[in-house]
Structures are given as structure tokens and as C-alpha cells.
């Protein structure tokens, strides 16, 4: 996987974390570098750990389904992308997007948010096993990208408000769908 594709994937995966970070920033009265770093570490750590775990699971089945691995990557990325787009465009008026308790940086709260925003990264890790990706550099890159975008998201939420949350999810969904198509077209020999 080339660096541009990995960067695009990392940005796409981090959009959920970025959107939740915007909520965190919106709910905080005062932003400090430490608070932004805490949010970034939780989300970046889980965005790195989940694809690694998915990779370990995927390696167990890689030899059995090599002939259809590109279809699996295409379907998984497509499903994740469509779900992100659906969440971005769904009506969320019934409940406030960023209730005040979202400002909490308690381990229990951050753990639940980090798991929820990184489930899609687990599925991407499974596709990494089929694509022969060098896993440690890839998950490190994803983790660092998510860390940076999450820390920035806290500040964006505090300064600009919630209007960018659904756009971030929408962009992330589109990116993942396009990456799925790219992988499929490369394996079918349509793209070089």
C-alpha cells in the first residue's frame, strides 16, 4: 500500500474520532493542550490498536480466501463508508449531539468513545491481512494521524461549533468507499 493510499485511509478512519473530538471541544469551556492530547491519545491509540487486532484475526484466514480478498476489502470498506454516510445525513434532532457530559475525560467515558469510533478500523485491519500491508508502520501512521486530527478537532469544536461534525463523517464515508473501489480495480487489473 503506497503512502498516499495509507494517508487517505488514515484520514477516512479518523473522521469519526474527529467528529467526536469536535463534540468534546464544543462541550469544554477551556481548552488546554493537555486536554486535547488526552482526547488524541485515546482515539489515536484505539485507531492504531483496532486495525492491528483485525490484522491478527485476518491473517488466520488469509490463505483460505486469497482468491477473493479484494472483494472482501471492497465490501468491508463499502459497508463502513455507507454507514458513515448514513450517520452523517440522518436526522439527529431528537437528541443533542454533544451533551454536556461529553466534556468528561474520565477513562470510562473515553474508553467507550474510543471503542465506538474505532470499530470500523477493526474491519480495515482484516483487509490489511489480505493486502499484505506492513502492519506496524501502517497502524502507527493511522494512530498518529488520528491523534493529530482528534487534538485539532477539540480546538475546532471549541472555536467553530458543531456544524462540521456531520461533514467530517460524510467525508470519511466517501473516502472509505473510494478506497474500496481502488483496491478492487487494482486487483482486477483495471488500475495500474
Short mmCIF file of C-alpha atoms in Angstrom, two decimals:
data_model
loop_
_atom_site.label_atom_id
_atom_site.label_comp_id
_atom_site.label_asym_id
_atom_site.label_seq_id
_atom_site.Cartn_x
_atom_site.Cartn_y
_atom_site.Cartn_z
CA UNK A 1 0.00 0.00 0.00
CA UNK A 2 1.52 3.31 -1.05
CA UNK A 3 1.84 6.27 1.32
CA UNK A 4 -0.90 8.36 -0.34
CA UNK A 5 -3.40 5.49 -0.07
CA UNK A 6 -2.43 4.88 3.56
CA UNK A 7 -2.76 8.59 4.36
CA UNK A 8 -6.19 8.73 2.70
CA UNK A 9 -7.28 5.65 4.62
CA UNK A 10 -5.97 7.09 7.90
CA UNK A 11 -7.88 10.33 7.35
CA UNK A 12 -11.04 8.44 6.42
CA UNK A 13 -10.85 6.25 9.51
CA UNK A 14 -10.16 9.18 11.80
CA UNK A 15 -13.25 11.16 10.78
CA UNK A 16 -15.47 9.53 13.42
CA UNK A 17 -12.90 10.38 16.09
CA UNK A 18 -12.58 13.90 14.65
CA UNK A 19 -16.37 14.36 14.84
CA UNK A 20 -16.49 13.20 18.47
CA UNK A 21 -13.50 15.42 19.25
CA UNK A 22 -15.46 18.37 17.89
CA UNK A 23 -18.20 17.48 20.38
CA UNK A 24 -15.64 17.32 23.16
CA UNK A 25 -14.31 20.75 22.24
CA UNK A 26 -17.81 22.18 21.98
CA UNK A 27 -18.59 20.94 25.49
CA UNK A 28 -15.40 22.26 27.10
CA UNK A 29 -15.29 25.75 28.50
CA UNK A 30 -11.50 25.98 28.42
CA UNK A 31 -9.25 24.03 26.08
CA UNK A 32 -5.72 23.16 27.13
CA UNK A 33 -3.01 21.33 25.23
CA UNK A 34 -3.24 18.57 27.83
CA UNK A 35 -6.98 18.02 27.27
CA UNK A 36 -6.53 17.94 23.50
CA UNK A 37 -3.64 15.46 23.93
CA UNK A 38 -5.75 13.19 26.16
CA UNK A 39 -8.51 13.04 23.55
CA UNK A 40 -5.93 12.47 20.81
CA UNK A 41 -4.18 9.69 22.72
CA UNK A 42 -7.39 7.80 23.40
CA UNK A 43 -8.65 7.99 19.83
CA UNK A 44 -5.23 7.60 18.18
CA UNK A 45 -4.36 4.64 20.39
CA UNK A 46 -7.55 2.80 19.58
CA UNK A 47 -7.39 3.67 15.87
CA UNK A 48 -3.93 2.06 15.86
CA UNK A 49 -4.81 -0.91 18.06
CA UNK A 50 -8.03 -2.00 16.39
CA UNK A 51 -6.60 -2.49 12.87
CA UNK A 52 -3.71 -4.39 14.43
CA UNK A 53 -6.18 -6.69 16.15
CA UNK A 54 -8.16 -7.02 12.90
CA UNK A 55 -4.95 -7.87 11.06
CA UNK A 56 -4.15 -10.63 13.57
CA UNK A 57 -7.64 -12.06 13.03
CA UNK A 58 -7.45 -11.73 9.24
CA UNK A 59 -4.09 -13.48 8.99
CA UNK A 60 -5.76 -16.62 10.36
CA UNK A 61 -7.96 -16.83 7.23
CA UNK A 62 -5.73 -15.21 4.60
CA UNK A 63 -4.52 -18.41 2.96
CA UNK A 64 -8.02 -19.82 2.60
CA UNK A 65 -9.58 -16.87 0.77
CA UNK A 66 -6.77 -15.29 -1.22
CA UNK A 67 -8.76 -15.56 -4.48
CA UNK A 68 -11.48 -13.23 -3.19
CA UNK A 69 -9.51 -10.98 -0.80
CA UNK A 70 -10.02 -7.89 -2.98
CA UNK A 71 -13.79 -8.42 -2.92
CA UNK A 72 -13.71 -8.72 0.88
CA UNK A 73 -11.74 -5.45 1.16
CA UNK A 74 -14.15 -3.77 -1.27
CA UNK A 75 -17.27 -4.96 0.60
CA UNK A 76 -15.94 -4.17 4.10
CA UNK A 77 -14.77 -0.67 3.16
CA UNK A 78 -18.02 -0.07 1.27
CA UNK A 79 -20.18 -1.10 4.22
CA UNK A 80 -18.17 1.04 6.65
CA UNK A 81 -18.30 4.01 4.26
CA UNK A 82 -22.04 3.70 3.62
CA UNK A 83 -22.71 3.50 7.37
CA UNK A 84 -20.64 6.63 7.98
CA UNK A 85 -22.52 8.49 5.23
CA UNK A 86 -25.87 7.27 6.57
CA UNK A 87 -24.99 8.52 10.06
CA UNK A 88 -23.83 11.85 8.66
CA UNK A 89 -27.05 12.56 6.76
CA UNK A 90 -29.54 11.08 9.26
CA UNK A 91 -31.69 13.43 11.28
CA UNK A 92 -30.23 13.86 14.77
CA UNK A 93 -32.66 16.43 16.08
CA UNK A 94 -34.22 14.17 18.72
CA UNK A 95 -31.12 14.16 20.90
CA UNK A 96 -28.48 16.80 21.41
CA UNK A 97 -25.34 15.87 19.53
CA UNK A 98 -22.94 16.97 22.21
CA UNK A 99 -24.50 16.82 25.66
CA UNK A 100 -22.54 18.50 28.46
CA UNK A 101 -21.41 15.17 29.90
CA UNK A 102 -19.39 14.66 26.70
CA UNK A 103 -16.82 17.09 28.12
CA UNK A 104 -15.73 14.40 30.58
CA UNK A 105 -12.27 12.98 30.00
CA UNK A 106 -12.76 10.19 32.54
CA UNK A 107 -11.23 6.86 31.49
CA UNK A 108 -14.60 5.08 31.40
CA UNK A 109 -16.15 7.70 29.12
CA UNK A 110 -13.12 7.97 26.83
CA UNK A 111 -12.77 4.19 26.59
CA UNK A 112 -16.35 3.79 25.38
CA UNK A 113 -15.99 6.61 22.85
CA UNK A 114 -12.63 5.29 21.62
CA UNK A 115 -14.05 1.79 21.08
CA UNK A 116 -17.15 3.14 19.36
CA UNK A 117 -15.14 5.30 16.95
CA UNK A 118 -12.61 2.58 16.11
CA UNK A 119 -14.82 -0.43 15.34
CA UNK A 120 -14.53 0.33 11.62
CA UNK A 121 -10.74 0.25 11.98
CA UNK A 122 -11.01 -3.37 13.16
CA UNK A 123 -12.61 -4.33 9.84
CA UNK A 124 -9.96 -2.38 7.93
CA UNK A 125 -7.31 -4.35 9.82
CA UNK A 126 -8.85 -7.55 8.49
CA UNK A 127 -8.45 -6.20 4.94
CA UNK A 128 -4.80 -5.36 5.71
CA UNK A 129 -4.15 -9.07 6.23
CA UNK A 130 -5.37 -9.79 2.70
CA UNK A 131 -3.45 -6.90 1.12
CA UNK A 132 -0.04 -7.80 2.56
CA UNK A 133 0.36 -4.46 4.31
CA UNK A 134 3.35 -3.88 6.59
CA UNK A 135 1.17 -3.71 9.66
CA UNK A 136 3.30 -1.90 12.28
CA UNK A 137 4.13 1.15 10.13
CA UNK A 138 0.54 1.24 8.83
CA UNK A 139 -1.17 1.18 12.22
CA UNK A 140 1.37 3.63 13.63
CA UNK A 141 0.62 6.04 10.80
CA UNK A 142 -3.14 5.65 11.34
CA UNK A 143 -2.72 6.23 15.09
CA UNK A 144 -0.60 9.36 14.66
CA UNK A 145 -2.96 10.77 12.03
CA UNK A 146 -5.96 10.17 14.28
CA UNK A 147 -4.14 11.64 17.27
CA UNK A 148 -3.41 14.86 15.36
CA UNK A 149 -6.89 15.18 13.85
CA UNK A 150 -8.56 14.47 17.19
CA UNK A 151 -6.49 17.07 19.00
CA UNK A 152 -7.31 19.58 16.27
CA UNK A 153 -10.97 18.52 16.45
CA UNK A 154 -11.15 19.53 20.12
CA UNK A 155 -9.99 23.03 19.19
CA UNK A 156 -12.25 23.21 16.11
CA UNK A 157 -15.25 22.22 18.23
CA UNK A 158 -14.43 24.83 20.82
CA UNK A 159 -13.95 27.59 18.26
CA UNK A 160 -16.38 26.83 15.43
CA UNK A 161 -19.06 24.67 16.98
CA UNK A 162 -20.86 21.59 15.78
CA UNK A 163 -21.53 22.47 12.14
CA UNK A 164 -18.53 20.42 10.90
CA UNK A 165 -19.34 17.14 12.66
CA UNK A 166 -21.62 15.62 10.01
CA UNK A 167 -19.39 16.88 7.19
CA UNK A 168 -16.43 15.05 8.73
CA UNK A 169 -18.40 11.80 8.92
CA UNK A 170 -19.65 12.25 5.36
CA UNK A 171 -16.13 12.86 4.04
CA UNK A 172 -14.81 9.83 5.92
CA UNK A 173 -17.51 7.59 4.44
CA UNK A 174 -16.85 8.77 0.89
CA UNK A 175 -13.09 8.26 1.32
CA UNK A 176 -13.53 4.68 2.54
CA UNK A 177 -15.89 3.79 -0.32
CA UNK A 178 -13.47 5.22 -2.88
CA UNK A 179 -10.58 3.27 -1.33
CA UNK A 180 -12.64 0.10 -1.58
CA UNK A 181 -13.20 0.75 -5.29
CA UNK A 182 -9.49 1.49 -5.77
CA UNK A 183 -8.47 -1.81 -4.16
CA UNK A 184 -10.99 -3.74 -6.25
CA UNK A 185 -9.97 -2.06 -9.52
CA UNK A 186 -6.26 -2.66 -8.82
CA UNK A 187 -6.83 -6.36 -8.18
CA UNK A 188 -8.97 -6.68 -11.31
CA UNK A 189 -6.15 -5.10 -13.31
CA UNK A 190 -8.14 -2.01 -14.30
CA UNK A 191 -5.92 0.38 -12.34
CA UNK A 192 -2.14 0.13 -12.57
#
